[in-house]
mmCIF file of C-alpha atoms and ligand atoms in Angstrom:
data_model
loop_
_atom_site.group_PDB
_atom_site.id
_atom_site.type_symbol
_atom_site.label_atom_id
_atom_site.label_comp_id
_atom_site.label_asym_id
_atom_site.label_seq_id
_atom_site.Cartn_x
_atom_site.Cartn_y
_atom_site.Cartn_z
ATOM 1 C CA MET A 236 94.388 160.340 33.733
ATOM 2 C CA ALA A 237 91.661 162.072 35.659
ATOM 3 C CA THR A 238 90.883 165.716 35.151
ATOM 4 C CA GLU A 239 89.263 168.011 37.661
ATOM 5 C CA ASP A 240 86.786 169.564 35.244
ATOM 6 C CA ASP A 241 84.233 166.736 35.076
ATOM 7 C CA PRO A 242 83.647 165.419 38.580
ATOM 8 C CA GLY A 243 80.533 163.626 37.328
ATOM 9 C CA LEU A 244 82.551 161.579 34.873
ATOM 10 C CA ILE A 245 85.254 160.855 37.427
ATOM 11 C CA GLY A 246 82.586 159.813 39.883
ATOM 12 C CA ARG A 247 81.122 157.350 37.381
ATOM 13 C CA LEU A 248 84.531 155.959 36.384
ATOM 14 C CA ARG A 249 85.399 155.576 40.033
ATOM 15 C CA GLU A 250 82.147 153.742 40.793
ATOM 16 C CA LYS A 251 82.765 151.451 37.798
ATOM 17 C CA LEU A 252 86.313 150.647 38.939
ATOM 18 C CA ILE A 253 85.231 149.960 42.500
ATOM 19 C CA GLU A 254 82.409 147.749 41.216
ATOM 20 C CA THR A 255 84.775 145.797 38.965
ATOM 21 C CA LYS A 256 87.434 145.249 41.603
ATOM 22 C CA THR A 257 84.876 144.369 44.291
ATOM 23 C CA GLY A 258 83.461 141.820 41.842
ATOM 24 C CA TRP A 259 86.896 140.271 41.332
ATOM 25 C CA ALA A 260 87.238 139.837 45.069
ATOM 26 C CA ARG A 261 83.810 138.180 45.223
ATOM 27 C CA GLU A 262 84.651 135.763 42.410
ATOM 28 C CA GLY A 263 88.218 135.086 43.538
ATOM 29 C CA ARG A 264 89.492 136.163 40.125
ATOM 30 C CA LEU A 265 93.200 135.840 39.352
ATOM 31 C CA LEU A 266 93.754 133.127 41.959
ATOM 32 C CA THR A 267 95.979 130.412 40.507
ATOM 33 C CA GLY A 268 95.768 128.106 43.500
ATOM 34 C CA THR A 269 99.490 127.521 43.302
ATOM 35 C CA HIS A 270 101.931 128.501 45.998
ATOM 36 C CA ALA A 271 105.339 129.845 45.158
ATOM 37 C CA GLU A 272 108.391 129.101 47.221
ATOM 38 C CA PRO A 273 109.226 132.120 49.364
ATOM 39 C CA THR A 274 112.536 132.271 47.491
ATOM 40 C CA GLN A 275 110.796 132.634 44.132
ATOM 41 C CA ARG A 276 111.200 136.165 42.850
ATOM 42 C CA LEU A 277 107.980 136.422 40.838
ATOM 43 C CA PRO A 278 104.978 135.674 43.075
ATOM 44 C CA PRO A 279 102.367 133.205 41.748
ATOM 45 C CA GLY A 280 99.861 134.529 39.242
ATOM 46 C CA GLN A 281 101.961 137.613 38.460
ATOM 47 C CA ARG A 282 103.485 138.731 35.169
ATOM 48 C CA LEU A 283 106.321 141.153 34.615
ATOM 49 C CA VAL A 284 105.801 144.605 33.171
ATOM 50 C CA ARG A 285 108.423 147.127 32.108
ATOM 51 C CA ASP A 286 106.386 150.319 32.439
ATOM 52 C CA TRP A 287 104.786 151.355 35.729
ATOM 53 C CA PRO A 288 100.968 151.242 35.563
ATOM 54 C CA VAL A 289 98.862 153.795 37.438
ATOM 55 C CA LEU A 290 96.075 152.553 39.729
ATOM 56 C CA ASP A 291 93.939 154.644 42.003
ATOM 57 C CA LEU A 292 90.369 155.820 42.514
ATOM 58 C CA GLY A 293 90.651 158.410 39.750
ATOM 59 C CA ILE A 294 91.306 161.372 42.004
ATOM 60 C CA GLN A 295 94.920 162.445 41.886
ATOM 61 C CA PRO A 296 95.214 165.246 44.439
ATOM 62 C CA ALA A 297 97.670 168.047 43.808
ATOM 63 C CA VAL A 298 99.987 168.069 46.797
ATOM 64 C CA SER A 299 102.884 170.514 46.589
ATOM 65 C CA PRO A 300 105.912 170.874 48.850
ATOM 66 C CA GLN A 301 104.124 173.980 50.196
ATOM 67 C CA THR A 302 100.870 172.210 51.089
ATOM 68 C CA PHE A 303 102.488 168.907 52.082
ATOM 69 C CA ARG A 304 102.129 167.745 55.673
ATOM 70 C CA LEU A 305 102.730 164.376 57.235
ATOM 71 C CA ASP A 306 101.297 163.527 60.644
ATOM 72 C CA LEU A 307 102.048 160.504 62.818
ATOM 73 C CA VAL A 308 99.318 160.254 65.380
ATOM 74 C CA GLY A 309 97.291 157.886 67.557
ATOM 75 C CA ALA A 310 98.974 155.485 69.964
ATOM 76 C CA VAL A 311 102.270 157.391 70.053
ATOM 77 C CA ALA A 312 104.089 159.153 72.888
ATOM 78 C CA ARG A 313 105.263 162.003 70.620
ATOM 79 C CA PRO A 314 102.787 162.951 67.872
ATOM 80 C CA VAL A 315 104.693 164.179 64.826
ATOM 81 C CA SER A 316 103.668 166.728 62.200
ATOM 82 C CA LEU A 317 106.227 167.332 59.466
ATOM 83 C CA THR A 318 106.432 169.928 56.730
ATOM 84 C CA TYR A 319 108.043 168.946 53.426
ATOM 85 C CA ASP A 320 111.341 170.576 54.443
ATOM 86 C CA GLU A 321 111.313 168.810 57.805
ATOM 87 C CA PHE A 322 110.636 165.498 56.088
ATOM 88 C CA MET A 323 113.458 166.073 53.604
ATOM 89 C CA ALA A 324 115.834 166.972 56.443
ATOM 90 C CA LEU A 325 115.431 163.481 57.950
ATOM 91 C CA PRO A 326 118.062 160.845 57.066
ATOM 92 C CA GLN A 327 117.556 159.738 53.465
ATOM 93 C CA GLN A 328 118.209 156.260 52.139
ATOM 94 C CA GLU A 329 118.145 154.585 48.749
ATOM 95 C CA ASN A 330 116.836 151.124 48.050
ATOM 96 C CA VAL A 331 116.015 148.904 45.095
ATOM 97 C CA CYS A 332 113.039 146.557 45.204
ATOM 98 C CA ASP A 333 110.352 144.753 43.205
ATOM 99 C CA ILE A 334 106.699 145.796 43.379
ATOM 100 C CA HIS A 335 103.631 143.571 42.976
ATOM 101 C CA CYS A 336 100.078 144.696 42.233
ATOM 102 C CA VAL A 337 97.038 142.510 42.885
ATOM 103 C CA THR A 338 95.892 143.208 39.297
ATOM 104 C CA GLN A 339 98.709 140.804 38.356
ATOM 105 C CA TRP A 340 101.605 142.996 37.300
ATOM 106 C CA SER A 341 104.998 143.017 38.947
ATOM 107 C CA ARG A 342 107.892 145.334 38.205
ATOM 108 C CA TYR A 343 111.479 144.488 39.118
ATOM 109 C CA ASP A 344 114.365 146.651 40.327
ATOM 110 C CA ASN A 345 112.692 149.935 41.178
ATOM 111 C CA ARG A 346 115.169 152.396 42.646
ATOM 112 C CA TRP A 347 113.775 154.641 45.361
ATOM 113 C CA LYS A 348 114.942 157.368 47.685
ATOM 114 C CA GLY A 349 113.197 158.326 50.876
ATOM 115 C CA VAL A 350 112.942 158.113 54.642
ATOM 116 C CA ALA A 351 112.872 154.723 56.344
ATOM 117 C CA ALA A 352 109.613 153.914 58.106
ATOM 118 C CA HIS A 353 111.743 153.029 61.116
ATOM 119 C CA THR A 354 113.065 156.604 61.318
ATOM 120 C CA LEU A 355 109.512 157.973 61.527
ATOM 121 C CA ILE A 356 108.397 155.317 64.001
ATOM 122 C CA GLU A 357 111.318 156.186 66.290
ATOM 123 C CA LEU A 358 110.402 159.882 66.108
ATOM 124 C CA ALA A 359 106.814 159.198 67.161
ATOM 125 C CA ALA A 360 107.682 156.640 69.865
ATOM 126 C CA PRO A 361 104.792 154.140 69.663
ATOM 127 C CA LYS A 362 103.000 153.404 72.907
ATOM 128 C CA PRO A 363 103.235 149.782 74.101
ATOM 129 C CA GLU A 364 99.666 149.068 72.949
ATOM 130 C CA ALA A 365 100.349 150.184 69.340
ATOM 131 C CA ARG A 366 99.974 147.137 67.048
ATOM 132 C CA HIS A 367 98.386 148.447 63.857
ATOM 133 C CA VAL A 368 98.883 151.229 61.338
ATOM 134 C CA ILE A 369 96.216 153.001 59.293
ATOM 135 C CA PHE A 370 97.355 155.183 56.399
ATOM 136 C CA HIS A 371 95.136 158.105 55.402
ATOM 137 C CA ALA A 372 95.703 159.785 52.040
ATOM 138 C CA HIS A 373 94.708 163.112 50.491
ATOM 139 C CA ASP A 374 92.199 161.428 48.144
ATOM 140 C CA GLY A 375 90.322 159.830 51.051
ATOM 141 C CA TYR A 376 91.969 156.434 50.491
ATOM 142 C CA THR A 377 92.893 154.370 53.536
ATOM 143 C CA THR A 378 94.780 151.117 54.000
ATOM 144 C CA ASN A 379 96.027 149.164 57.021
ATOM 145 C CA VAL A 380 99.013 146.999 58.008
ATOM 146 C CA ARG A 381 100.390 145.688 61.272
ATOM 147 C CA LEU A 382 103.017 147.865 62.933
ATOM 148 C CA ASP A 383 105.606 145.063 62.593
ATOM 149 C CA GLN A 384 104.951 145.002 58.820
ATOM 150 C CA PHE A 385 105.447 148.761 58.598
ATOM 151 C CA ASP A 386 108.581 148.666 60.767
ATOM 152 C CA GLN A 387 110.672 146.658 58.274
ATOM 153 C CA PRO A 388 114.024 147.710 56.824
ATOM 154 C CA ASP A 389 112.652 147.747 53.259
ATOM 155 C CA VAL A 390 109.692 150.018 54.060
ATOM 156 C CA PHE A 391 110.082 153.690 53.146
ATOM 157 C CA LEU A 392 108.237 156.905 52.555
ATOM 158 C CA VAL A 393 109.632 157.654 49.136
ATOM 159 C CA HIS A 394 109.945 160.831 47.077
ATOM 160 C CA GLU A 395 112.214 159.667 44.216
ATOM 161 C CA TRP A 396 111.879 156.849 41.700
ATOM 162 C CA GLU A 397 114.713 156.130 39.274
ATOM 163 C CA GLY A 398 116.441 159.357 40.264
ATOM 164 C CA LYS A 399 113.439 161.609 39.596
ATOM 165 C CA PRO A 400 110.768 163.086 41.884
ATOM 166 C CA ILE A 401 107.772 160.745 42.107
ATOM 167 C CA GLU A 402 105.118 161.949 39.696
ATOM 168 C CA ARG A 403 101.742 163.111 40.921
ATOM 169 C CA GLN A 404 100.012 160.104 39.316
ATOM 170 C CA HIS A 405 102.163 157.744 41.405
ATOM 171 C CA GLY A 406 101.486 159.572 44.662
ATOM 172 C CA GLY A 407 104.046 162.365 44.585
ATOM 173 C CA PRO A 408 105.503 164.224 46.238
ATOM 174 C CA ILE A 409 105.645 161.477 48.886
ATOM 175 C CA ARG A 410 104.077 158.017 49.077
ATOM 176 C CA VAL A 411 104.385 154.907 51.209
ATOM 177 C CA LEU A 412 106.259 151.888 49.838
ATOM 178 C CA ILE A 413 105.777 148.460 51.434
ATOM 179 C CA PRO A 414 107.324 146.218 48.786
ATOM 180 C CA ARG A 415 106.633 142.794 50.312
ATOM 181 C CA LEU A 416 102.848 143.340 50.286
ATOM 182 C CA TYR A 417 100.542 143.896 47.303
ATOM 183 C CA LEU A 418 100.840 147.506 46.242
ATOM 184 C CA TRP A 419 97.359 148.557 47.411
ATOM 185 C CA LYS A 420 98.939 148.619 50.917
ATOM 186 C CA SER A 421 101.278 151.410 49.749
ATOM 187 C CA ALA A 422 99.316 154.634 50.104
ATOM 188 C CA LYS A 423 99.945 157.354 47.556
ATOM 189 C CA TRP A 424 99.648 161.053 48.630
ATOM 190 C CA VAL A 425 99.948 159.989 52.266
ATOM 191 C CA ARG A 426 98.697 162.609 54.716
ATOM 192 C CA ARG A 427 98.412 160.858 58.071
ATOM 193 C CA ILE A 428 99.836 157.709 59.611
ATOM 194 C CA GLU A 429 97.766 156.526 62.527
ATOM 195 C CA LEU A 430 99.072 153.988 65.027
ATOM 196 C CA SER A 431 96.409 152.038 66.832
ATOM 197 C CA ALA A 432 95.879 149.281 69.375
ATOM 198 C CA THR A 433 93.131 147.855 67.181
ATOM 199 C CA ASP A 434 93.061 147.000 63.489
ATOM 200 C CA ARG A 435 90.899 149.044 61.118
ATOM 201 C CA PRO A 436 90.511 147.619 57.585
ATOM 202 C CA GLY A 437 90.955 150.212 54.837
ATOM 203 C CA PHE A 438 89.281 151.051 51.537
ATOM 204 C CA TRP A 439 89.954 147.791 49.633
ATOM 205 C CA GLU A 440 90.147 145.648 52.763
ATOM 206 C CA VAL A 441 86.448 146.309 53.500
ATOM 207 C CA ARG A 442 85.629 145.557 49.843
ATOM 208 C CA GLY A 443 86.773 141.950 49.818
ATOM 209 C CA TYR A 444 90.538 142.345 49.586
ATOM 210 C CA HIS A 445 92.785 140.441 51.983
ATOM 211 C CA ASN A 446 93.743 142.099 55.241
ATOM 212 C CA ASN A 447 97.336 140.826 55.047
ATOM 213 C CA ALA A 448 98.108 140.968 51.267
ATOM 214 C CA ASP A 449 101.174 138.693 50.985
ATOM 215 C CA PRO A 450 101.844 138.137 47.240
ATOM 216 C CA TRP A 451 103.761 134.860 47.735
ATOM 217 C CA THR A 452 100.784 133.160 49.380
ATOM 218 C CA GLU A 453 98.343 134.950 47.060
ATOM 219 C CA GLU A 454 96.497 136.772 49.788
ATOM 220 C CA ARG A 455 94.466 138.662 47.206
ATOM 221 C CA TYR A 456 90.959 138.287 48.639
ATOM 222 C CA GLY A 457 89.528 137.314 51.953
HETATM 223 N N1 MTE B 634 96.014 157.390 48.077
HETATM 224 C C1 MTE B 634 95.875 156.277 47.348
HETATM 225 N N2 MTE B 634 96.823 155.347 47.424
HETATM 226 C C2 MTE B 634 96.708 154.217 46.703
HETATM 227 C C3 MTE B 634 95.586 153.978 45.877
HETATM 228 C C4 MTE B 634 94.586 154.982 45.823
HETATM 229 O O1 MTE B 634 93.560 154.858 45.124
HETATM 230 N N3 MTE B 634 94.763 156.128 46.572
HETATM 231 N N4 MTE B 634 95.489 152.814 45.163
HETATM 232 C C5 MTE B 634 96.284 151.670 45.633
HETATM 233 C C6 MTE B 634 96.336 150.622 44.651
HETATM 234 S S1 MTE B 634 94.942 149.682 44.484
HETATM 235 C C7 MTE B 634 97.487 150.341 43.972
HETATM 236 S S2 MTE B 634 97.610 148.967 42.985
HETATM 237 C C8 MTE B 634 98.686 151.231 44.042
HETATM 238 C C9 MTE B 634 99.072 151.689 42.672
HETATM 239 O O2 MTE B 634 100.182 152.550 42.706
HETATM 240 P P1 MTE B 634 100.673 153.153 41.347
HETATM 241 O O3 MTE B 634 99.525 153.879 40.702
HETATM 242 O O4 MTE B 634 101.811 154.060 41.676
HETATM 243 O O5 MTE B 634 101.105 151.985 40.501
HETATM 244 O O6 MTE B 634 98.442 152.358 44.847
HETATM 245 C C10 MTE B 634 97.703 152.093 46.017
HETATM 246 N N5 MTE B 634 97.693 153.300 46.806
HETATM 247 MO MO1 MO B 635 95.486 147.872 43.156
#
């Protein structure tokens, strides 16, 4: 895990990781060339893990309920800015889903609690031209999906995993969860959700990773 006391080291580790993963995209590593049936539970080229690996840029910002804020901005009729208490006062739902990371691990049956993306979208009232979503996180990370991919019944902003608050290393107190796309689309430590008429590729998307990220058609790179 990263520490704050050696930013030089973290910077070098971060550069190394970005270099490695950008290289994988260039070489098309981990592509099996097979296509799974959409009904197949484990997407092609994935293997099951029991623990939950941590992947990020090596900066794990400390966000507390006191400093937490979530903004929904951009192409919306009613911009929203929520404190932690306001977020927690919204209708809460539980769901169980599988998660799939482009680095080839999948984890089944994760139990989450949080606020449905649809609840937040309704609050902000997207303008007719809104088609895309850009997530901005406290560590500077960004990632993008289409609004119709965000507005799915299995998409949540989650704060509990397996009955416990989501740990800082996994994006706590609140992270995005879009289970039917590779996990890099699920921003940890989310700060701002921007709706937009135009698409804006995020951190990994501009470094050779696929804009759409569907695990069942192996949209890893592109
Ligand atoms: N804010 C932020 N969110 C992020 C990342 C990141 O570096 N910063 N990494 C992404 C990547 S590449 C992956 S695979 C998942 C990993 O989530 P996990 O560490 O909880 O497994 O988070 C995604 N969300
Ligand atoms: Mo990742």
